């Protein structure tokens, strides 16, 4: 009798865990049926190009979740990465527009990103502040700084090097896709094939057990926030390339898509936990949904509403799945 109850609970947990993926595939099927040109090679390339900034963001966020645990409220999360990326894009654009070189502008942007990551790390590991609220506050603060830096105005790109991320090709594949693929592979090796990455996962899996075994958990968590900030720095270049310059206000959409892709990615994991590969696949699916809704003529405001509703559904189903398990 007990074994039947356990089996029933496991089956229910599996079903709930798969529901986010099922909902997304149903949406994609609906879009595909209503937009005949959606399932084409050209559109697939467009989806991949559109997903590149979010892929980088979720790669950084995955490291934070691995180190801090995947609990939505008390676990590891960094909502400030999109704002870090947009701040780096704003700093780079402003300095390039003032005549400085890309190298100098990049150094300034990198310093700003690492400073944001370091402040997050100190507040969370030293002052024991909640990651969710801390990084949300950091998001708001960084947006405010960025508005002062850029005066919240459109800045057209004058440096051709960043444009290469969008326009150049390597063996017929867009250069941006090649670079992001290499970054993801390096991140995968770092997070899953090195002792540091395994220690990071051990810290997120059970903080107490990790500390008893001698791991310096706070140091690992702090390093994950610095890595996430670095990924935000890299994302800044792709934000500039995608928009052919700096445009204010893109951070909100990036955060929506990052959160949605990250938790959607858990559906790809056998244990229904956040993984880097799952999050990357989630980012591509989210980009496909965004482009698909535009293709069938859905108003941009309705698109944001759909994304917000999907986040609520995915996070709620994640919580229900964990409770059932």
mmCIF file of C-alpha atoms in Angstrom:
data_model
loop_
_atom_site.group_PDB
_atom_site.id
_atom_site.type_symbol
_atom_site.label_atom_id
_atom_site.label_comp_id
_atom_site.label_asym_id
_atom_site.label_seq_id
_atom_site.Cartn_x
_atom_site.Cartn_y
_atom_site.Cartn_z
ATOM 1 C CA UNK A 1 0.000 0.000 0.000
ATOM 2 C CA UNK A 2 2.826 2.345 1.007
ATOM 3 C CA UNK A 3 4.787 1.501 -2.135
ATOM 4 C CA UNK A 4 1.727 2.337 -4.296
ATOM 5 C CA UNK A 5 1.388 5.701 -2.574
ATOM 6 C CA UNK A 6 5.071 6.470 -3.143
ATOM 7 C CA UNK A 7 4.814 5.429 -6.794
ATOM 8 C CA UNK A 8 1.724 7.620 -7.243
ATOM 9 C CA UNK A 9 3.530 10.606 -5.728
ATOM 10 C CA UNK A 10 6.537 10.046 -7.974
ATOM 11 C CA UNK A 11 4.328 9.832 -11.059
ATOM 12 C CA UNK A 12 2.528 13.028 -10.077
ATOM 13 C CA UNK A 13 5.857 14.813 -9.447
ATOM 14 C CA UNK A 14 7.131 13.694 -12.861
ATOM 15 C CA UNK A 15 3.973 14.934 -14.579
ATOM 16 C CA UNK A 16 4.055 18.304 -12.798
ATOM 17 C CA UNK A 17 7.763 18.655 -13.560
ATOM 18 C CA UNK A 18 7.147 18.122 -17.274
ATOM 19 C CA UNK A 19 4.158 20.486 -17.479
ATOM 20 C CA UNK A 20 6.201 23.684 -18.191
ATOM 21 C CA UNK A 21 7.865 21.962 -21.142
ATOM 22 C CA UNK A 22 4.531 20.613 -22.364
ATOM 23 C CA UNK A 23 2.988 24.103 -22.205
ATOM 24 C CA UNK A 24 5.872 25.596 -24.192
ATOM 25 C CA UNK A 25 5.772 22.887 -26.837
ATOM 26 C CA UNK A 26 2.008 23.408 -27.171
ATOM 27 C CA UNK A 27 2.596 27.144 -27.646
ATOM 28 C CA UNK A 28 5.291 26.494 -30.267
ATOM 29 C CA UNK A 29 2.985 24.068 -32.076
ATOM 30 C CA UNK A 30 0.224 26.692 -32.106
ATOM 31 C CA UNK A 31 2.641 29.291 -33.485
ATOM 32 C CA UNK A 32 3.984 26.857 -36.072
ATOM 33 C CA UNK A 33 0.468 26.059 -37.311
ATOM 34 C CA UNK A 34 -0.504 29.723 -37.582
ATOM 35 C CA UNK A 35 2.785 31.002 -39.075
ATOM 36 C CA UNK A 36 3.800 28.803 -42.049
ATOM 37 C CA UNK A 37 7.249 30.429 -42.316
ATOM 38 C CA UNK A 38 8.092 29.904 -38.644
ATOM 39 C CA UNK A 39 9.711 26.458 -39.056
ATOM 40 C CA UNK A 40 12.364 27.525 -41.581
ATOM 41 C CA UNK A 41 16.164 27.491 -41.458
ATOM 42 C CA UNK A 42 16.248 31.277 -41.694
ATOM 43 C CA UNK A 43 13.897 31.621 -38.749
ATOM 44 C CA UNK A 44 15.899 29.074 -36.717
ATOM 45 C CA UNK A 45 19.024 31.205 -37.231
ATOM 46 C CA UNK A 46 17.046 34.273 -36.185
ATOM 47 C CA UNK A 47 15.884 32.492 -33.017
ATOM 48 C CA UNK A 48 19.446 31.488 -32.128
ATOM 49 C CA UNK A 49 20.750 35.022 -32.730
ATOM 50 C CA UNK A 50 17.931 36.496 -30.644
ATOM 51 C CA UNK A 51 18.631 34.076 -27.785
ATOM 52 C CA UNK A 52 22.373 34.824 -27.449
ATOM 53 C CA UNK A 53 22.161 37.502 -24.680
ATOM 54 C CA UNK A 54 19.768 35.363 -22.628
ATOM 55 C CA UNK A 55 21.953 32.267 -23.113
ATOM 56 C CA UNK A 56 24.881 34.138 -21.560
ATOM 57 C CA UNK A 57 22.697 35.443 -18.732
ATOM 58 C CA UNK A 58 21.320 32.013 -17.798
ATOM 59 C CA UNK A 59 24.814 30.533 -17.894
ATOM 60 C CA UNK A 60 25.849 32.985 -15.172
ATOM 61 C CA UNK A 61 22.612 32.513 -13.258
ATOM 62 C CA UNK A 62 23.045 28.729 -13.333
ATOM 63 C CA UNK A 63 26.354 29.054 -11.478
ATOM 64 C CA UNK A 64 24.671 31.149 -8.764
ATOM 65 C CA UNK A 65 21.794 28.669 -8.410
ATOM 66 C CA UNK A 66 24.234 25.738 -8.230
ATOM 67 C CA UNK A 67 26.164 27.412 -5.414
ATOM 68 C CA UNK A 68 23.201 28.684 -3.426
ATOM 69 C CA UNK A 69 20.593 25.988 -4.038
ATOM 70 C CA UNK A 70 17.532 26.055 -6.277
ATOM 71 C CA UNK A 71 14.944 27.168 -3.724
ATOM 72 C CA UNK A 72 13.111 30.065 -5.397
ATOM 73 C CA UNK A 73 12.985 32.230 -2.240
ATOM 74 C CA UNK A 74 15.958 31.322 -0.048
ATOM 75 C CA UNK A 75 18.281 29.726 -2.613
ATOM 76 C CA UNK A 76 20.867 31.222 -4.928
ATOM 77 C CA UNK A 77 19.590 33.722 -7.456
ATOM 78 C CA UNK A 78 20.927 36.861 -9.100
ATOM 79 C CA UNK A 79 18.289 39.107 -10.659
ATOM 80 C CA UNK A 80 20.835 41.880 -11.190
ATOM 81 C CA UNK A 81 22.714 40.226 -14.098
ATOM 82 C CA UNK A 82 20.500 41.810 -16.830
ATOM 83 C CA UNK A 83 21.004 45.258 -15.279
ATOM 84 C CA UNK A 84 24.759 44.571 -15.098
ATOM 85 C CA UNK A 85 24.728 43.672 -18.798
ATOM 86 C CA UNK A 86 22.830 46.809 -19.763
ATOM 87 C CA UNK A 87 25.077 48.974 -17.568
ATOM 88 C CA UNK A 88 28.138 47.508 -19.319
ATOM 89 C CA UNK A 89 26.500 48.183 -22.697
ATOM 90 C CA UNK A 90 25.727 51.766 -21.641
ATOM 91 C CA UNK A 91 29.257 52.447 -20.359
ATOM 92 C CA UNK A 92 30.810 50.938 -23.496
ATOM 93 C CA UNK A 93 28.532 52.934 -25.800
ATOM 94 C CA UNK A 94 29.124 56.228 -23.986
ATOM 95 C CA UNK A 95 32.919 55.819 -23.937
ATOM 96 C CA UNK A 96 33.018 54.755 -27.591
ATOM 97 C CA UNK A 97 30.885 57.765 -28.520
ATOM 98 C CA UNK A 98 33.347 60.027 -26.669
ATOM 99 C CA UNK A 99 36.207 58.768 -28.824
ATOM 100 C CA UNK A 100 37.880 56.255 -26.526
ATOM 101 C CA UNK A 101 39.003 52.863 -27.817
ATOM 102 C CA UNK A 102 36.991 49.659 -27.449
ATOM 103 C CA UNK A 103 39.742 48.254 -25.200
ATOM 104 C CA UNK A 104 39.460 51.117 -22.693
ATOM 105 C CA UNK A 105 35.657 51.062 -22.821
ATOM 106 C CA UNK A 106 35.686 47.303 -22.207
ATOM 107 C CA UNK A 107 37.977 47.660 -19.186
ATOM 108 C CA UNK A 108 35.673 50.272 -17.666
ATOM 109 C CA UNK A 109 32.631 48.064 -18.264
ATOM 110 C CA UNK A 110 34.410 45.031 -16.784
ATOM 111 C CA UNK A 111 35.343 47.010 -13.661
ATOM 112 C CA UNK A 112 31.710 48.098 -13.212
ATOM 113 C CA UNK A 113 30.429 44.537 -13.637
ATOM 114 C CA UNK A 114 32.893 43.038 -11.163
ATOM 115 C CA UNK A 115 32.123 45.811 -8.669
ATOM 116 C CA UNK A 116 28.412 44.948 -8.860
ATOM 117 C CA UNK A 117 29.190 41.258 -8.430
ATOM 118 C CA UNK A 118 31.490 41.954 -5.474
ATOM 119 C CA UNK A 119 28.844 44.068 -3.700
ATOM 120 C CA UNK A 120 26.305 41.295 -4.193
ATOM 121 C CA UNK A 121 28.768 38.756 -2.815
ATOM 122 C CA UNK A 122 29.562 40.822 0.292
ATOM 123 C CA UNK A 123 25.919 41.601 1.079
ATOM 124 C CA UNK A 124 24.855 37.968 0.719
ATOM 125 C CA UNK A 125 27.807 36.104 2.249
ATOM 126 C CA UNK A 126 28.878 38.586 4.937
ATOM 127 C CA UNK A 127 25.677 40.380 5.917
ATOM 128 C CA UNK A 128 23.508 37.282 5.240
ATOM 129 C CA UNK A 129 20.998 39.252 3.216
ATOM 130 C CA UNK A 130 18.442 37.316 1.156
ATOM 131 C CA UNK A 131 19.754 36.828 -2.413
ATOM 132 C CA UNK A 132 16.348 37.462 -4.001
ATOM 133 C CA UNK A 133 15.830 40.863 -2.368
ATOM 134 C CA UNK A 134 19.505 41.852 -2.485
ATOM 135 C CA UNK A 135 19.915 41.279 -6.196
ATOM 136 C CA UNK A 136 16.506 42.823 -6.956
ATOM 137 C CA UNK A 137 17.640 45.970 -5.122
ATOM 138 C CA UNK A 138 20.948 45.827 -7.003
ATOM 139 C CA UNK A 139 19.000 45.585 -10.278
ATOM 140 C CA UNK A 140 17.151 48.804 -9.462
ATOM 141 C CA UNK A 141 20.352 50.554 -8.353
ATOM 142 C CA UNK A 142 22.261 49.566 -11.494
ATOM 143 C CA UNK A 143 19.412 50.743 -13.718
ATOM 144 C CA UNK A 144 19.547 54.096 -11.923
ATOM 145 C CA UNK A 145 23.325 54.363 -12.405
ATOM 146 C CA UNK A 146 22.944 53.418 -16.054
ATOM 147 C CA UNK A 147 20.307 56.107 -16.578
ATOM 148 C CA UNK A 148 22.748 58.688 -15.189
ATOM 149 C CA UNK A 149 25.624 57.388 -17.342
ATOM 150 C CA UNK A 150 23.633 57.346 -20.574
ATOM 151 C CA UNK A 151 21.103 60.110 -19.769
ATOM 152 C CA UNK A 152 18.569 57.481 -20.835
ATOM 153 C CA UNK A 153 19.100 58.215 -24.529
ATOM 154 C CA UNK A 154 19.653 56.144 -27.622
ATOM 155 C CA UNK A 155 23.360 55.866 -28.577
ATOM 156 C CA UNK A 156 24.145 54.596 -32.058
ATOM 157 C CA UNK A 157 27.093 52.245 -32.384
ATOM 158 C CA UNK A 158 30.141 53.826 -34.018
ATOM 159 C CA UNK A 159 32.631 50.969 -33.520
ATOM 160 C CA UNK A 160 32.546 48.281 -36.205
ATOM 161 C CA UNK A 161 34.080 45.543 -34.038
ATOM 162 C CA UNK A 162 30.884 44.955 -32.038
ATOM 163 C CA UNK A 163 28.845 44.861 -35.232
ATOM 164 C CA UNK A 164 30.916 41.827 -36.295
ATOM 165 C CA UNK A 165 29.097 39.785 -33.632
ATOM 166 C CA UNK A 166 25.944 40.227 -35.712
ATOM 167 C CA UNK A 167 27.237 40.469 -39.263
ATOM 168 C CA UNK A 168 30.366 38.299 -39.541
ATOM 169 C CA UNK A 169 30.336 34.565 -40.328
ATOM 170 C CA UNK A 170 32.662 31.624 -39.583
ATOM 171 C CA UNK A 171 32.183 28.630 -41.938
ATOM 172 C CA UNK A 172 28.715 29.944 -42.724
ATOM 173 C CA UNK A 173 27.739 30.271 -39.055
ATOM 174 C CA UNK A 174 27.198 33.733 -37.515
ATOM 175 C CA UNK A 175 30.248 34.735 -35.443
ATOM 176 C CA UNK A 176 28.055 35.583 -32.438
ATOM 177 C CA UNK A 177 26.669 32.046 -32.291
ATOM 178 C CA UNK A 178 30.181 30.572 -32.507
ATOM 179 C CA UNK A 179 31.508 32.769 -29.694
ATOM 180 C CA UNK A 180 28.550 32.101 -27.377
ATOM 181 C CA UNK A 181 28.794 28.352 -28.065
ATOM 182 C CA UNK A 182 32.477 28.430 -27.066
ATOM 183 C CA UNK A 183 31.703 30.434 -23.908
ATOM 184 C CA UNK A 184 28.976 27.949 -22.931
ATOM 185 C CA UNK A 185 31.317 24.990 -23.510
ATOM 186 C CA UNK A 186 34.009 26.598 -21.333
ATOM 187 C CA UNK A 187 31.407 27.342 -18.637
ATOM 188 C CA UNK A 188 30.157 23.748 -18.799
ATOM 189 C CA UNK A 189 33.692 22.432 -18.333
ATOM 190 C CA UNK A 190 34.235 24.836 -15.429
ATOM 191 C CA UNK A 191 30.950 23.982 -13.674
ATOM 192 C CA UNK A 192 30.765 20.237 -14.362
ATOM 193 C CA UNK A 193 34.277 18.968 -15.052
ATOM 194 C CA UNK A 194 36.484 20.754 -12.540
ATOM 195 C CA UNK A 195 36.894 20.326 -8.798
ATOM 196 C CA UNK A 196 35.766 23.934 -8.296
ATOM 197 C CA UNK A 197 32.520 23.259 -10.168
ATOM 198 C CA UNK A 198 31.816 20.068 -8.226
ATOM 199 C CA UNK A 199 32.467 21.921 -4.957
ATOM 200 C CA UNK A 200 30.055 24.607 -6.150
ATOM 201 C CA UNK A 201 27.344 22.008 -6.725
ATOM 202 C CA UNK A 202 28.067 20.373 -3.377
ATOM 203 C CA UNK A 203 27.622 23.736 -1.642
ATOM 204 C CA UNK A 204 24.250 24.261 -3.300
ATOM 205 C CA UNK A 205 23.119 20.674 -2.736
ATOM 206 C CA UNK A 206 23.632 20.752 1.034
ATOM 207 C CA UNK A 207 25.336 23.688 2.704
ATOM 208 C CA UNK A 208 25.728 21.899 6.049
ATOM 209 C CA UNK A 209 27.261 18.775 4.508
ATOM 210 C CA UNK A 210 29.604 20.896 2.395
ATOM 211 C CA UNK A 211 30.800 22.858 5.424
ATOM 212 C CA UNK A 212 31.304 19.670 7.468
ATOM 213 C CA UNK A 213 33.422 18.250 4.645
ATOM 214 C CA UNK A 214 35.650 21.330 4.822
ATOM 215 C CA UNK A 215 34.426 23.386 1.877
ATOM 216 C CA UNK A 216 34.471 27.175 2.216
ATOM 217 C CA UNK A 217 30.867 27.660 1.126
ATOM 218 C CA UNK A 218 30.759 31.451 1.460
ATOM 219 C CA UNK A 219 33.820 31.787 -0.748
ATOM 220 C CA UNK A 220 32.256 29.533 -3.391
ATOM 221 C CA UNK A 221 28.987 31.495 -3.291
ATOM 222 C CA UNK A 222 30.887 34.786 -3.619
ATOM 223 C CA UNK A 223 32.825 33.434 -6.597
ATOM 224 C CA UNK A 224 29.563 32.411 -8.277
ATOM 225 C CA UNK A 225 28.288 36.011 -8.064
ATOM 226 C CA UNK A 226 31.528 37.273 -9.603
ATOM 227 C CA UNK A 227 31.195 34.734 -12.412
ATOM 228 C CA UNK A 228 27.588 35.831 -12.980
ATOM 229 C CA UNK A 229 28.705 39.465 -13.141
ATOM 230 C CA UNK A 230 31.368 38.530 -15.689
ATOM 231 C CA UNK A 231 28.709 36.852 -17.822
ATOM 232 C CA UNK A 232 26.715 40.081 -17.543
ATOM 233 C CA UNK A 233 29.785 41.933 -18.854
ATOM 234 C CA UNK A 234 29.979 39.618 -21.889
ATOM 235 C CA UNK A 235 26.232 39.967 -22.462
ATOM 236 C CA UNK A 236 26.641 43.728 -22.768
ATOM 237 C CA UNK A 237 28.463 43.355 -26.107
ATOM 238 C CA UNK A 238 25.675 41.192 -27.534
ATOM 239 C CA UNK A 239 23.063 43.668 -26.322
ATOM 240 C CA UNK A 240 24.918 46.360 -28.283
ATOM 241 C CA UNK A 241 25.289 44.124 -31.333
ATOM 242 C CA UNK A 242 21.620 43.088 -31.326
ATOM 243 C CA UNK A 243 20.367 46.660 -31.071
ATOM 244 C CA UNK A 244 23.071 48.164 -33.308
ATOM 245 C CA UNK A 245 23.820 50.487 -30.383
ATOM 246 C CA UNK A 246 22.539 51.239 -26.914
ATOM 247 C CA UNK A 247 18.793 51.605 -26.264
ATOM 248 C CA UNK A 248 17.346 52.334 -22.805
ATOM 249 C CA UNK A 249 14.882 49.996 -21.129
ATOM 250 C CA UNK A 250 15.956 46.591 -22.459
ATOM 251 C CA UNK A 251 16.892 45.260 -18.996
ATOM 252 C CA UNK A 252 13.293 44.463 -17.994
ATOM 253 C CA UNK A 253 12.700 42.164 -20.946
ATOM 254 C CA UNK A 254 16.090 40.507 -20.405
ATOM 255 C CA UNK A 255 15.241 39.766 -16.769
ATOM 256 C CA UNK A 256 11.844 38.311 -17.699
ATOM 257 C CA UNK A 257 13.407 36.023 -20.294
ATOM 258 C CA UNK A 258 16.330 35.048 -18.020
ATOM 259 C CA UNK A 259 14.062 33.976 -15.148
ATOM 260 C CA UNK A 260 11.661 32.187 -17.474
ATOM 261 C CA UNK A 261 14.453 30.308 -19.290
ATOM 262 C CA UNK A 262 16.230 29.373 -16.073
ATOM 263 C CA UNK A 263 13.244 27.736 -14.384
ATOM 264 C CA UNK A 264 11.903 26.303 -17.635
ATOM 265 C CA UNK A 265 15.264 24.583 -18.016
ATOM 266 C CA UNK A 266 14.592 22.539 -14.885
ATOM 267 C CA UNK A 267 12.048 20.561 -16.908
ATOM 268 C CA UNK A 268 14.960 19.118 -18.933
ATOM 269 C CA UNK A 269 16.662 17.759 -15.826
ATOM 270 C CA UNK A 270 15.824 14.216 -14.633
ATOM 271 C CA UNK A 271 15.777 15.556 -11.037
ATOM 272 C CA UNK A 272 13.838 18.712 -12.059
ATOM 273 C CA UNK A 273 16.613 21.002 -10.845
ATOM 274 C CA UNK A 274 18.203 23.998 -12.558
ATOM 275 C CA UNK A 275 21.075 22.967 -14.834
ATOM 276 C CA UNK A 276 23.209 24.965 -17.226
ATOM 277 C CA UNK A 277 22.252 22.987 -20.338
ATOM 278 C CA UNK A 278 18.586 23.043 -19.377
ATOM 279 C CA UNK A 279 18.694 26.800 -18.914
ATOM 280 C CA UNK A 280 20.425 27.272 -22.278
ATOM 281 C CA UNK A 281 17.761 25.196 -24.035
ATOM 282 C CA UNK A 282 15.144 27.167 -22.119
ATOM 283 C CA UNK A 283 16.652 30.419 -23.441
ATOM 284 C CA UNK A 284 16.326 29.183 -27.033
ATOM 285 C CA UNK A 285 12.707 28.140 -26.417
ATOM 286 C CA UNK A 286 11.877 31.522 -24.888
ATOM 287 C CA UNK A 287 13.399 33.292 -27.917
ATOM 288 C CA UNK A 288 11.377 31.017 -30.213
ATOM 289 C CA UNK A 289 8.166 31.918 -28.364
ATOM 290 C CA UNK A 290 8.979 35.656 -28.526
ATOM 291 C CA UNK A 291 9.683 35.590 -32.264
ATOM 292 C CA UNK A 292 6.765 33.239 -32.885
ATOM 293 C CA UNK A 293 4.270 35.538 -31.168
ATOM 294 C CA UNK A 294 5.587 38.482 -33.198
ATOM 295 C CA UNK A 295 5.332 36.420 -36.387
ATOM 296 C CA UNK A 296 1.631 35.756 -35.879
ATOM 297 C CA UNK A 297 1.044 39.429 -35.099
ATOM 298 C CA UNK A 298 0.547 39.357 -31.311
ATOM 299 C CA UNK A 299 0.826 42.847 -29.798
ATOM 300 C CA UNK A 300 4.092 43.426 -27.887
ATOM 301 C CA UNK A 301 2.136 44.238 -24.717
ATOM 302 C CA UNK A 302 0.342 40.911 -24.933
ATOM 303 C CA UNK A 303 3.720 39.238 -25.451
ATOM 304 C CA UNK A 304 4.973 40.627 -22.130
ATOM 305 C CA UNK A 305 1.741 39.513 -20.478
ATOM 306 C CA UNK A 306 2.223 35.993 -21.853
ATOM 307 C CA UNK A 307 5.819 35.889 -20.598
ATOM 308 C CA UNK A 308 4.830 37.119 -17.146
ATOM 309 C CA UNK A 309 2.036 34.553 -16.936
ATOM 310 C CA UNK A 310 4.423 31.811 -18.056
ATOM 311 C CA UNK A 311 6.885 32.762 -15.300
ATOM 312 C CA UNK A 312 4.124 32.453 -12.713
ATOM 313 C CA UNK A 313 3.067 29.087 -14.100
ATOM 314 C CA UNK A 314 6.618 27.702 -14.346
ATOM 315 C CA UNK A 315 7.642 28.836 -10.844
ATOM 316 C CA UNK A 316 4.352 27.605 -9.339
ATOM 317 C CA UNK A 317 4.712 24.209 -11.005
ATOM 318 C CA UNK A 318 8.324 24.019 -9.811
ATOM 319 C CA UNK A 319 7.209 24.650 -6.232
ATOM 320 C CA UNK A 320 4.391 22.088 -6.530
ATOM 321 C CA UNK A 321 6.770 19.527 -8.016
ATOM 322 C CA UNK A 322 9.235 19.932 -5.124
ATOM 323 C CA UNK A 323 6.402 19.689 -2.581
ATOM 324 C CA UNK A 324 5.016 16.523 -4.152
ATOM 325 C CA UNK A 325 8.494 14.958 -4.225
#
